[in-house]
Amino acid sequence: MIRFIMIIIFLVFFVLYSLIALPILALIGKFNPITRNKIAFRAVINTFRGILFFAGTKITVIGKERIPKDSAVLYIGNHRGFFDIIILYTLVPGLTGFVAKQEIKKVPILNLWMVYMNCLFLNRNDVREGLKTILEGIEKMKDGISMCIFPEGTRSRGESEVDMLPFKEGSFKLAEKSGCPIVPIALRNTANCFEKQFPKVRKTHVTVEFGEPIYMNELEKEDKKFIGAYTRDKIIDMLKAEQE
């Protein structure tokens, strides 16, 4: 429980810092939105590193060199817990936005940081609004900003990481329409950080593997048609390989 309390105290200080920083960032954004977003990105990453330090999370990274350096990418990962986003943000190179559910947009302070970090809020109950969000994400990727999404739509709660929910195919429009590669990500043991002993935070060894990039224009017609299932299989293969 002591780790949980330390993280809460740390986040209280971050909220106080936000009350000062966010108005300054808003002012900077009126003249230079790109600089504002870069400053926000760095501030949040440092905060996430602080959370991981107090949580005692050790991370082993595999395959980071596989991430293409000449374009934005669409990161696709399995989703097991709250720490998934925190961990990934400390690992991805360059500006990266996450696609989150619409409800998070109502959370004060957090919503502003997310906007400044190029995150998108997806309304899963309104097809038209959802399409607008996807189109916005495509434009961001064309501008060189990578995006990350968990296509299961929610956290999978199976006993094993390979017990993933089906991937929503619409999520992959970001890669198809932007022409950017897909980078599959296999996250292992992240649920043990928090969810499996809620509300306690446990010292945990997490493994994050970045897979070989997937270029949709190089795929067979059938694989391209069901790119969600294809990418899901790639992640499952990575997860199973670690278990062997």
PDB file of C-alpha atoms in Angstrom:
ATOM      1  CA  MET A   1       0.000   0.000   0.000  1.00  0.00           C
ATOM      2  CA  ILE A   2       2.953   2.336   0.639  1.00  0.00           C
ATOM      3  CA  ARG A   3       3.735   2.455  -3.102  1.00  0.00           C
ATOM      4  CA  PHE A   4       0.148   3.455  -3.882  1.00  0.00           C
ATOM      5  CA  ILE A   5       0.265   6.236  -1.283  1.00  0.00           C
ATOM      6  CA  MET A   6       3.592   7.537  -2.624  1.00  0.00           C
ATOM      7  CA  ILE A   7       2.175   7.665  -6.142  1.00  0.00           C
ATOM      8  CA  ILE A   8      -0.922   9.539  -4.950  1.00  0.00           C
ATOM      9  CA  ILE A   9       1.248  12.111  -3.147  1.00  0.00           C
ATOM     10  CA  PHE A  10       3.400  12.454  -6.268  1.00  0.00           C
ATOM     11  CA  LEU A  11       0.290  13.014  -8.409  1.00  0.00           C
ATOM     12  CA  VAL A  12      -1.010  15.653  -5.990  1.00  0.00           C
ATOM     13  CA  PHE A  13       2.189  17.602  -6.581  1.00  0.00           C
ATOM     14  CA  PHE A  14       1.737  17.118 -10.326  1.00  0.00           C
ATOM     15  CA  VAL A  15      -1.779  18.570 -10.122  1.00  0.00           C
ATOM     16  CA  LEU A  16      -0.402  21.619  -8.280  1.00  0.00           C
ATOM     17  CA  TYR A  17       2.309  21.932 -10.913  1.00  0.00           C
ATOM     18  CA  SER A  18      -0.363  21.665 -13.623  1.00  0.00           C
ATOM     19  CA  LEU A  19      -2.249  24.657 -12.226  1.00  0.00           C
ATOM     20  CA  ILE A  20       0.823  26.748 -13.008  1.00  0.00           C
ATOM     21  CA  ALA A  21       2.089  24.982 -16.122  1.00  0.00           C
ATOM     22  CA  LEU A  22      -1.127  24.633 -18.125  1.00  0.00           C
ATOM     23  CA  PRO A  23      -1.890  28.384 -18.374  1.00  0.00           C
ATOM     24  CA  ILE A  24       1.708  28.961 -19.480  1.00  0.00           C
ATOM     25  CA  LEU A  25       1.439  26.208 -22.073  1.00  0.00           C
ATOM     26  CA  ALA A  26      -1.840  27.677 -23.322  1.00  0.00           C
ATOM     27  CA  LEU A  27      -0.090  31.020 -23.821  1.00  0.00           C
ATOM     28  CA  ILE A  28       2.825  29.377 -25.634  1.00  0.00           C
ATOM     29  CA  GLY A  29       0.341  27.509 -27.809  1.00  0.00           C
ATOM     30  CA  LYS A  30      -1.137  30.746 -29.137  1.00  0.00           C
ATOM     31  CA  PHE A  31       2.200  31.531 -30.771  1.00  0.00           C
ATOM     32  CA  ASN A  32       3.750  28.085 -31.299  1.00  0.00           C
ATOM     33  CA  PRO A  33       1.540  24.992 -30.806  1.00  0.00           C
ATOM     34  CA  ILE A  34       4.355  22.617 -31.800  1.00  0.00           C
ATOM     35  CA  THR A  35       6.667  23.935 -29.078  1.00  0.00           C
ATOM     36  CA  ARG A  36       3.807  23.736 -26.566  1.00  0.00           C
ATOM     37  CA  ASN A  37       3.163  20.117 -27.449  1.00  0.00           C
ATOM     38  CA  LYS A  38       6.835  19.184 -27.194  1.00  0.00           C
ATOM     39  CA  ILE A  39       7.115  20.773 -23.741  1.00  0.00           C
ATOM     40  CA  ALA A  40       3.937  19.012 -22.582  1.00  0.00           C
ATOM     41  CA  PHE A  41       5.162  15.701 -23.978  1.00  0.00           C
ATOM     42  CA  ARG A  42       8.424  15.943 -22.054  1.00  0.00           C
ATOM     43  CA  ALA A  43       6.703  17.020 -18.828  1.00  0.00           C
ATOM     44  CA  VAL A  44       4.256  14.118 -18.890  1.00  0.00           C
ATOM     45  CA  ILE A  45       6.933  11.567 -19.758  1.00  0.00           C
ATOM     46  CA  ASN A  46       8.997  12.723 -16.766  1.00  0.00           C
ATOM     47  CA  THR A  47       5.885  12.405 -14.591  1.00  0.00           C
ATOM     48  CA  PHE A  48       5.263   8.884 -15.859  1.00  0.00           C
ATOM     49  CA  ARG A  49       8.869   7.979 -15.101  1.00  0.00           C
ATOM     50  CA  GLY A  50       8.300   9.216 -11.576  1.00  0.00           C
ATOM     51  CA  ILE A  51       5.211   6.997 -11.225  1.00  0.00           C
ATOM     52  CA  LEU A  52       7.162   3.976 -12.456  1.00  0.00           C
ATOM     53  CA  PHE A  53       9.971   4.759 -10.003  1.00  0.00           C
ATOM     54  CA  PHE A  54       7.622   4.875  -7.015  1.00  0.00           C
ATOM     55  CA  ALA A  55       5.804   1.782  -8.293  1.00  0.00           C
ATOM     56  CA  GLY A  56       9.079  -0.133  -8.504  1.00  0.00           C
ATOM     57  CA  THR A  57       8.392  -1.138 -12.097  1.00  0.00           C
ATOM     58  CA  LYS A  58      11.310  -2.694 -13.969  1.00  0.00           C
ATOM     59  CA  ILE A  59      11.005  -2.726 -17.747  1.00  0.00           C
ATOM     60  CA  THR A  60      12.758  -4.985 -20.235  1.00  0.00           C
ATOM     61  CA  VAL A  61      12.456  -3.680 -23.797  1.00  0.00           C
ATOM     62  CA  ILE A  62      12.810  -5.921 -26.846  1.00  0.00           C
ATOM     63  CA  GLY A  63      12.965  -4.803 -30.473  1.00  0.00           C
ATOM     64  CA  LYS A  64      12.906  -1.029 -30.046  1.00  0.00           C
ATOM     65  CA  GLU A  65      15.335  -0.819 -32.961  1.00  0.00           C
ATOM     66  CA  ARG A  66      12.544  -2.190 -35.196  1.00  0.00           C
ATOM     67  CA  ILE A  67      10.560   1.055 -34.968  1.00  0.00           C
ATOM     68  CA  PRO A  68      10.891   2.899 -38.316  1.00  0.00           C
ATOM     69  CA  LYS A  69      12.704   6.208 -37.980  1.00  0.00           C
ATOM     70  CA  ASP A  70      11.688   7.759 -41.292  1.00  0.00           C
ATOM     71  CA  SER A  71       7.947   8.175 -40.645  1.00  0.00           C
ATOM     72  CA  ALA A  72       5.199   8.229 -38.077  1.00  0.00           C
ATOM     73  CA  VAL A  73       3.844   4.825 -37.076  1.00  0.00           C
ATOM     74  CA  LEU A  74       0.658   3.341 -35.690  1.00  0.00           C
ATOM     75  CA  TYR A  75       1.456   1.460 -32.484  1.00  0.00           C
ATOM     76  CA  ILE A  76      -0.955  -1.397 -31.797  1.00  0.00           C
ATOM     77  CA  GLY A  77      -0.806  -3.182 -28.459  1.00  0.00           C
ATOM     78  CA  ASN A  78      -2.631  -5.577 -26.187  1.00  0.00           C
ATOM     79  CA  HIS A  79      -4.257  -3.825 -23.238  1.00  0.00           C
ATOM     80  CA  ARG A  80      -4.014  -5.325 -19.780  1.00  0.00           C
ATOM     81  CA  GLY A  81      -3.876  -2.484 -17.305  1.00  0.00           C
ATOM     82  CA  PHE A  82      -3.593   1.148 -16.283  1.00  0.00           C
ATOM     83  CA  PHE A  83       0.203   1.010 -16.485  1.00  0.00           C
ATOM     84  CA  ASP A  84       0.215   0.146 -20.214  1.00  0.00           C
ATOM     85  CA  ILE A  85       0.010   3.773 -21.329  1.00  0.00           C
ATOM     86  CA  ILE A  86       2.412   5.000 -18.652  1.00  0.00           C
ATOM     87  CA  ILE A  87       5.023   2.439 -19.683  1.00  0.00           C
ATOM     88  CA  LEU A  88       4.664   2.945 -23.438  1.00  0.00           C
ATOM     89  CA  TYR A  89       4.927   6.710 -23.218  1.00  0.00           C
ATOM     90  CA  THR A  90       8.360   6.372 -21.618  1.00  0.00           C
ATOM     91  CA  LEU A  91       9.551   4.136 -24.470  1.00  0.00           C
ATOM     92  CA  VAL A  92       8.242   5.533 -27.760  1.00  0.00           C
ATOM     93  CA  PRO A  93      10.563   7.874 -29.667  1.00  0.00           C
ATOM     94  CA  GLY A  94       9.159  11.156 -30.906  1.00  0.00           C
ATOM     95  CA  LEU A  95       5.770  12.775 -30.469  1.00  0.00           C
ATOM     96  CA  THR A  96       3.040  10.179 -29.984  1.00  0.00           C
ATOM     97  CA  GLY A  97      -0.650  10.550 -29.248  1.00  0.00           C
ATOM     98  CA  PHE A  98      -2.938   7.921 -27.783  1.00  0.00           C
ATOM     99  CA  VAL A  99      -6.510   7.245 -28.840  1.00  0.00           C
ATOM    100  CA  ALA A 100      -8.625   7.251 -25.675  1.00  0.00           C
ATOM    101  CA  LYS A 101     -12.310   6.823 -24.973  1.00  0.00           C
ATOM    102  CA  GLN A 102     -14.496   9.936 -25.109  1.00  0.00           C
ATOM    103  CA  GLU A 103     -15.298   9.834 -21.387  1.00  0.00           C
ATOM    104  CA  ILE A 104     -11.747  10.824 -20.422  1.00  0.00           C
ATOM    105  CA  LYS A 105     -12.246  14.179 -22.133  1.00  0.00           C
ATOM    106  CA  LYS A 106     -14.444  15.173 -19.161  1.00  0.00           C
ATOM    107  CA  VAL A 107     -11.612  14.755 -16.619  1.00  0.00           C
ATOM    108  CA  PRO A 108     -10.261  18.213 -15.671  1.00  0.00           C
ATOM    109  CA  ILE A 109      -6.520  18.882 -16.046  1.00  0.00           C
ATOM    110  CA  LEU A 110      -5.900  15.432 -17.537  1.00  0.00           C
ATOM    111  CA  ASN A 111      -7.894  16.340 -20.645  1.00  0.00           C
ATOM    112  CA  LEU A 112      -5.755  19.428 -21.321  1.00  0.00           C
ATOM    113  CA  TRP A 113      -2.500  17.506 -20.981  1.00  0.00           C
ATOM    114  CA  MET A 114      -3.859  14.902 -23.381  1.00  0.00           C
ATOM    115  CA  VAL A 115      -4.852  17.510 -25.967  1.00  0.00           C
ATOM    116  CA  TYR A 116      -1.379  19.049 -25.787  1.00  0.00           C
ATOM    117  CA  MET A 117       0.109  15.578 -26.297  1.00  0.00           C
ATOM    118  CA  ASN A 118      -1.854  15.001 -29.526  1.00  0.00           C
ATOM    119  CA  CYS A 119      -4.203  12.460 -27.953  1.00  0.00           C
ATOM    120  CA  LEU A 120      -7.598  11.842 -29.525  1.00  0.00           C
ATOM    121  CA  PHE A 121     -10.918  11.083 -27.855  1.00  0.00           C
ATOM    122  CA  LEU A 122     -12.984   8.448 -29.619  1.00  0.00           C
ATOM    123  CA  ASN A 123     -16.761   8.390 -29.271  1.00  0.00           C
ATOM    124  CA  ARG A 124     -17.582   4.713 -29.751  1.00  0.00           C
ATOM    125  CA  ASN A 125     -21.332   5.357 -29.682  1.00  0.00           C
ATOM    126  CA  ASP A 126     -21.450   7.895 -32.511  1.00  0.00           C
ATOM    127  CA  VAL A 127     -20.212   6.657 -35.884  1.00  0.00           C
ATOM    128  CA  ARG A 128     -20.009  10.146 -37.391  1.00  0.00           C
ATOM    129  CA  GLU A 129     -18.005  11.578 -34.471  1.00  0.00           C
ATOM    130  CA  GLY A 130     -15.819   8.486 -34.448  1.00  0.00           C
ATOM    131  CA  LEU A 131     -15.037   8.994 -38.126  1.00  0.00           C
ATOM    132  CA  LYS A 132     -14.065  12.629 -37.464  1.00  0.00           C
ATOM    133  CA  THR A 133     -11.641  11.441 -34.795  1.00  0.00           C
ATOM    134  CA  ILE A 134     -10.070   8.900 -37.136  1.00  0.00           C
ATOM    135  CA  LEU A 135      -9.688  11.563 -39.854  1.00  0.00           C
ATOM    136  CA  GLU A 136      -8.004  13.875 -37.347  1.00  0.00           C
ATOM    137  CA  GLY A 137      -5.621  11.077 -36.415  1.00  0.00           C
ATOM    138  CA  ILE A 138      -4.784  10.447 -40.070  1.00  0.00           C
ATOM    139  CA  GLU A 139      -3.827  14.096 -40.506  1.00  0.00           C
ATOM    140  CA  LYS A 140      -1.635  13.989 -37.408  1.00  0.00           C
ATOM    141  CA  MET A 141       0.175  10.926 -38.730  1.00  0.00           C
ATOM    142  CA  LYS A 142       0.707  12.596 -42.106  1.00  0.00           C
ATOM    143  CA  ASP A 143       2.297  15.469 -40.143  1.00  0.00           C
ATOM    144  CA  GLY A 144       4.757  13.052 -38.545  1.00  0.00           C
ATOM    145  CA  ILE A 145       3.009  12.384 -35.220  1.00  0.00           C
ATOM    146  CA  SER A 146       2.739   8.706 -34.329  1.00  0.00           C
ATOM    147  CA  MET A 147      -0.450   7.341 -32.802  1.00  0.00           C
ATOM    148  CA  CYS A 148      -1.073   4.460 -30.428  1.00  0.00           C
ATOM    149  CA  ILE A 149      -4.296   2.559 -29.934  1.00  0.00           C
ATOM    150  CA  PHE A 150      -5.478  -0.548 -28.094  1.00  0.00           C
ATOM    151  CA  PRO A 151      -7.927  -2.048 -30.636  1.00  0.00           C
ATOM    152  CA  GLU A 152      -9.607  -4.351 -28.105  1.00  0.00           C
ATOM    153  CA  GLY A 153     -11.510  -1.240 -27.015  1.00  0.00           C
ATOM    154  CA  THR A 154     -11.067  -2.020 -23.309  1.00  0.00           C
ATOM    155  CA  ARG A 155      -8.758  -3.938 -20.999  1.00  0.00           C
ATOM    156  CA  SER A 156      -8.717  -7.698 -21.488  1.00  0.00           C
ATOM    157  CA  ARG A 157      -9.139  -9.529 -18.181  1.00  0.00           C
ATOM    158  CA  GLY A 158      -8.195 -13.075 -19.125  1.00  0.00           C
ATOM    159  CA  GLU A 159      -5.741 -15.050 -17.026  1.00  0.00           C
ATOM    160  CA  SER A 160      -3.152 -14.942 -19.793  1.00  0.00           C
ATOM    161  CA  GLU A 161      -1.970 -12.099 -22.033  1.00  0.00           C
ATOM    162  CA  VAL A 162      -2.879 -14.188 -25.081  1.00  0.00           C
ATOM    163  CA  ASP A 163      -6.544 -14.116 -24.037  1.00  0.00           C
ATOM    164  CA  MET A 164      -7.155 -10.952 -26.024  1.00  0.00           C
ATOM    165  CA  LEU A 165     -10.470  -9.596 -27.195  1.00  0.00           C
ATOM    166  CA  PRO A 166     -11.026  -9.274 -30.973  1.00  0.00           C
ATOM    167  CA  PHE A 167      -9.396  -6.211 -32.523  1.00  0.00           C
ATOM    168  CA  LYS A 168     -11.731  -3.581 -33.952  1.00  0.00           C
ATOM    169  CA  GLU A 169     -10.861  -3.282 -37.637  1.00  0.00           C
ATOM    170  CA  GLY A 170     -11.805   0.398 -37.859  1.00  0.00           C
ATOM    171  CA  SER A 171      -8.823   1.339 -35.703  1.00  0.00           C
ATOM    172  CA  PHE A 172      -6.489   0.437 -38.548  1.00  0.00           C
ATOM    173  CA  LYS A 173      -7.843   3.124 -40.874  1.00  0.00           C
ATOM    174  CA  LEU A 174      -5.189   5.342 -39.268  1.00  0.00           C
ATOM    175  CA  ALA A 175      -2.469   3.290 -40.958  1.00  0.00           C
ATOM    176  CA  GLU A 176      -4.347   2.496 -44.156  1.00  0.00           C
ATOM    177  CA  LYS A 177      -5.200   6.098 -45.008  1.00  0.00           C
ATOM    178  CA  SER A 178      -1.966   7.706 -43.784  1.00  0.00           C
ATOM    179  CA  GLY A 179       0.301   5.144 -45.449  1.00  0.00           C
ATOM    180  CA  CYS A 180       2.265   4.736 -42.208  1.00  0.00           C
ATOM    181  CA  PRO A 181       3.486   1.357 -40.950  1.00  0.00           C
ATOM    182  CA  ILE A 182       1.931  -0.554 -38.054  1.00  0.00           C
ATOM    183  CA  VAL A 183       4.174  -1.552 -35.159  1.00  0.00           C
ATOM    184  CA  PRO A 184       2.662  -4.372 -33.056  1.00  0.00           C
ATOM    185  CA  ILE A 185       3.481  -4.275 -29.344  1.00  0.00           C
ATOM    186  CA  ALA A 186       3.337  -7.195 -26.912  1.00  0.00           C
ATOM    187  CA  LEU A 187       2.965  -6.108 -23.273  1.00  0.00           C
ATOM    188  CA  ARG A 188       3.622  -8.733 -20.624  1.00  0.00           C
ATOM    189  CA  ASN A 189       2.862  -8.671 -16.905  1.00  0.00           C
ATOM    190  CA  THR A 190       1.483  -5.111 -16.767  1.00  0.00           C
ATOM    191  CA  ALA A 191      -1.707  -6.184 -14.947  1.00  0.00           C
ATOM    192  CA  ASN A 192       0.475  -7.293 -12.023  1.00  0.00           C
ATOM    193  CA  CYS A 193       1.501  -3.689 -11.429  1.00  0.00           C
ATOM    194  CA  PHE A 194      -1.927  -2.652 -10.158  1.00  0.00           C
ATOM    195  CA  GLU A 195      -5.092  -4.416 -11.323  1.00  0.00           C
ATOM    196  CA  LYS A 196      -4.443  -7.878  -9.885  1.00  0.00           C
ATOM    197  CA  GLN A 197      -4.117  -6.579  -6.314  1.00  0.00           C
ATOM    198  CA  PHE A 198      -6.115  -3.328  -6.510  1.00  0.00           C
ATOM    199  CA  PRO A 199      -5.681  -0.892  -4.791  1.00  0.00           C
ATOM    200  CA  LYS A 200      -2.134  -1.991  -4.002  1.00  0.00           C
ATOM    201  CA  VAL A 201       0.740  -1.298  -6.395  1.00  0.00           C
ATOM    202  CA  ARG A 202       3.213  -4.164  -6.661  1.00  0.00           C
ATOM    203  CA  LYS A 203       6.865  -4.070  -7.660  1.00  0.00           C
ATOM    204  CA  THR A 204       6.758  -5.767 -11.066  1.00  0.00           C
ATOM    205  CA  HIS A 205       9.042  -6.801 -13.925  1.00  0.00           C
ATOM    206  CA  VAL A 206       7.356  -5.899 -17.213  1.00  0.00           C
ATOM    207  CA  THR A 207       8.450  -6.870 -20.716  1.00  0.00           C
ATOM    208  CA  VAL A 208       7.589  -4.757 -23.751  1.00  0.00           C
ATOM    209  CA  GLU A 209       8.342  -6.125 -27.213  1.00  0.00           C
ATOM    210  CA  PHE A 210       8.094  -4.075 -30.398  1.00  0.00           C
ATOM    211  CA  GLY A 211       7.431  -6.321 -33.380  1.00  0.00           C
ATOM    212  CA  GLU A 212       8.508  -6.024 -36.987  1.00  0.00           C
ATOM    213  CA  PRO A 213       6.660  -3.168 -38.738  1.00  0.00           C
ATOM    214  CA  ILE A 214       3.698  -4.119 -40.905  1.00  0.00           C
ATOM    215  CA  TYR A 215       3.310  -2.294 -44.221  1.00  0.00           C
ATOM    216  CA  MET A 216      -0.246  -2.699 -45.447  1.00  0.00           C
ATOM    217  CA  ASN A 217       0.646  -2.188 -49.106  1.00  0.00           C
ATOM    218  CA  GLU A 218       2.882  -5.286 -48.918  1.00  0.00           C
ATOM    219  CA  LEU A 219       0.207  -7.601 -47.515  1.00  0.00           C
ATOM    220  CA  GLU A 220      -1.888 -10.165 -49.327  1.00  0.00           C
ATOM    221  CA  LYS A 221      -5.421  -9.025 -50.112  1.00  0.00           C
ATOM    222  CA  GLU A 222      -7.000 -11.235 -47.432  1.00  0.00           C
ATOM    223  CA  ASP A 223      -4.571 -10.090 -44.721  1.00  0.00           C
ATOM    224  CA  LYS A 224      -5.147  -6.469 -45.650  1.00  0.00           C
ATOM    225  CA  LYS A 225      -8.930  -6.964 -45.500  1.00  0.00           C
ATOM    226  CA  PHE A 226      -8.687  -8.351 -41.964  1.00  0.00           C
ATOM    227  CA  ILE A 227      -5.688  -6.357 -40.798  1.00  0.00           C
ATOM    228  CA  GLY A 228      -6.976  -6.297 -37.208  1.00  0.00           C
ATOM    229  CA  ALA A 229      -6.988 -10.081 -36.953  1.00  0.00           C
ATOM    230  CA  TYR A 230      -3.630 -10.238 -38.754  1.00  0.00           C
ATOM    231  CA  THR A 231      -1.981  -7.834 -36.303  1.00  0.00           C
ATOM    232  CA  ARG A 232      -3.611  -9.550 -33.325  1.00  0.00           C
ATOM    233  CA  ASP A 233      -2.091 -12.860 -34.454  1.00  0.00           C
ATOM    234  CA  LYS A 234       1.348 -11.225 -34.661  1.00  0.00           C
ATOM    235  CA  ILE A 235       1.043  -9.996 -31.072  1.00  0.00           C
ATOM    236  CA  ILE A 236      -0.153 -13.391 -29.878  1.00  0.00           C
ATOM    237  CA  ASP A 237       2.856 -15.017 -31.572  1.00  0.00           C
ATOM    238  CA  MET A 238       5.187 -12.652 -29.706  1.00  0.00           C
ATOM    239  CA  LEU A 239       3.463 -13.349 -26.386  1.00  0.00           C
ATOM    240  CA  LYS A 240       3.596 -17.117 -26.916  1.00  0.00           C
ATOM    241  CA  ALA A 241       7.265 -16.983 -27.900  1.00  0.00           C
ATOM    242  CA  GLU A 242       8.099 -15.405 -24.537  1.00  0.00           C
ATOM    243  CA  GLN A 243       6.238 -18.191 -22.707  1.00  0.00           C
ATOM    244  CA  GLU A 244       8.210 -20.959 -24.423  1.00  0.00           C
TER     245      GLU A 244
END
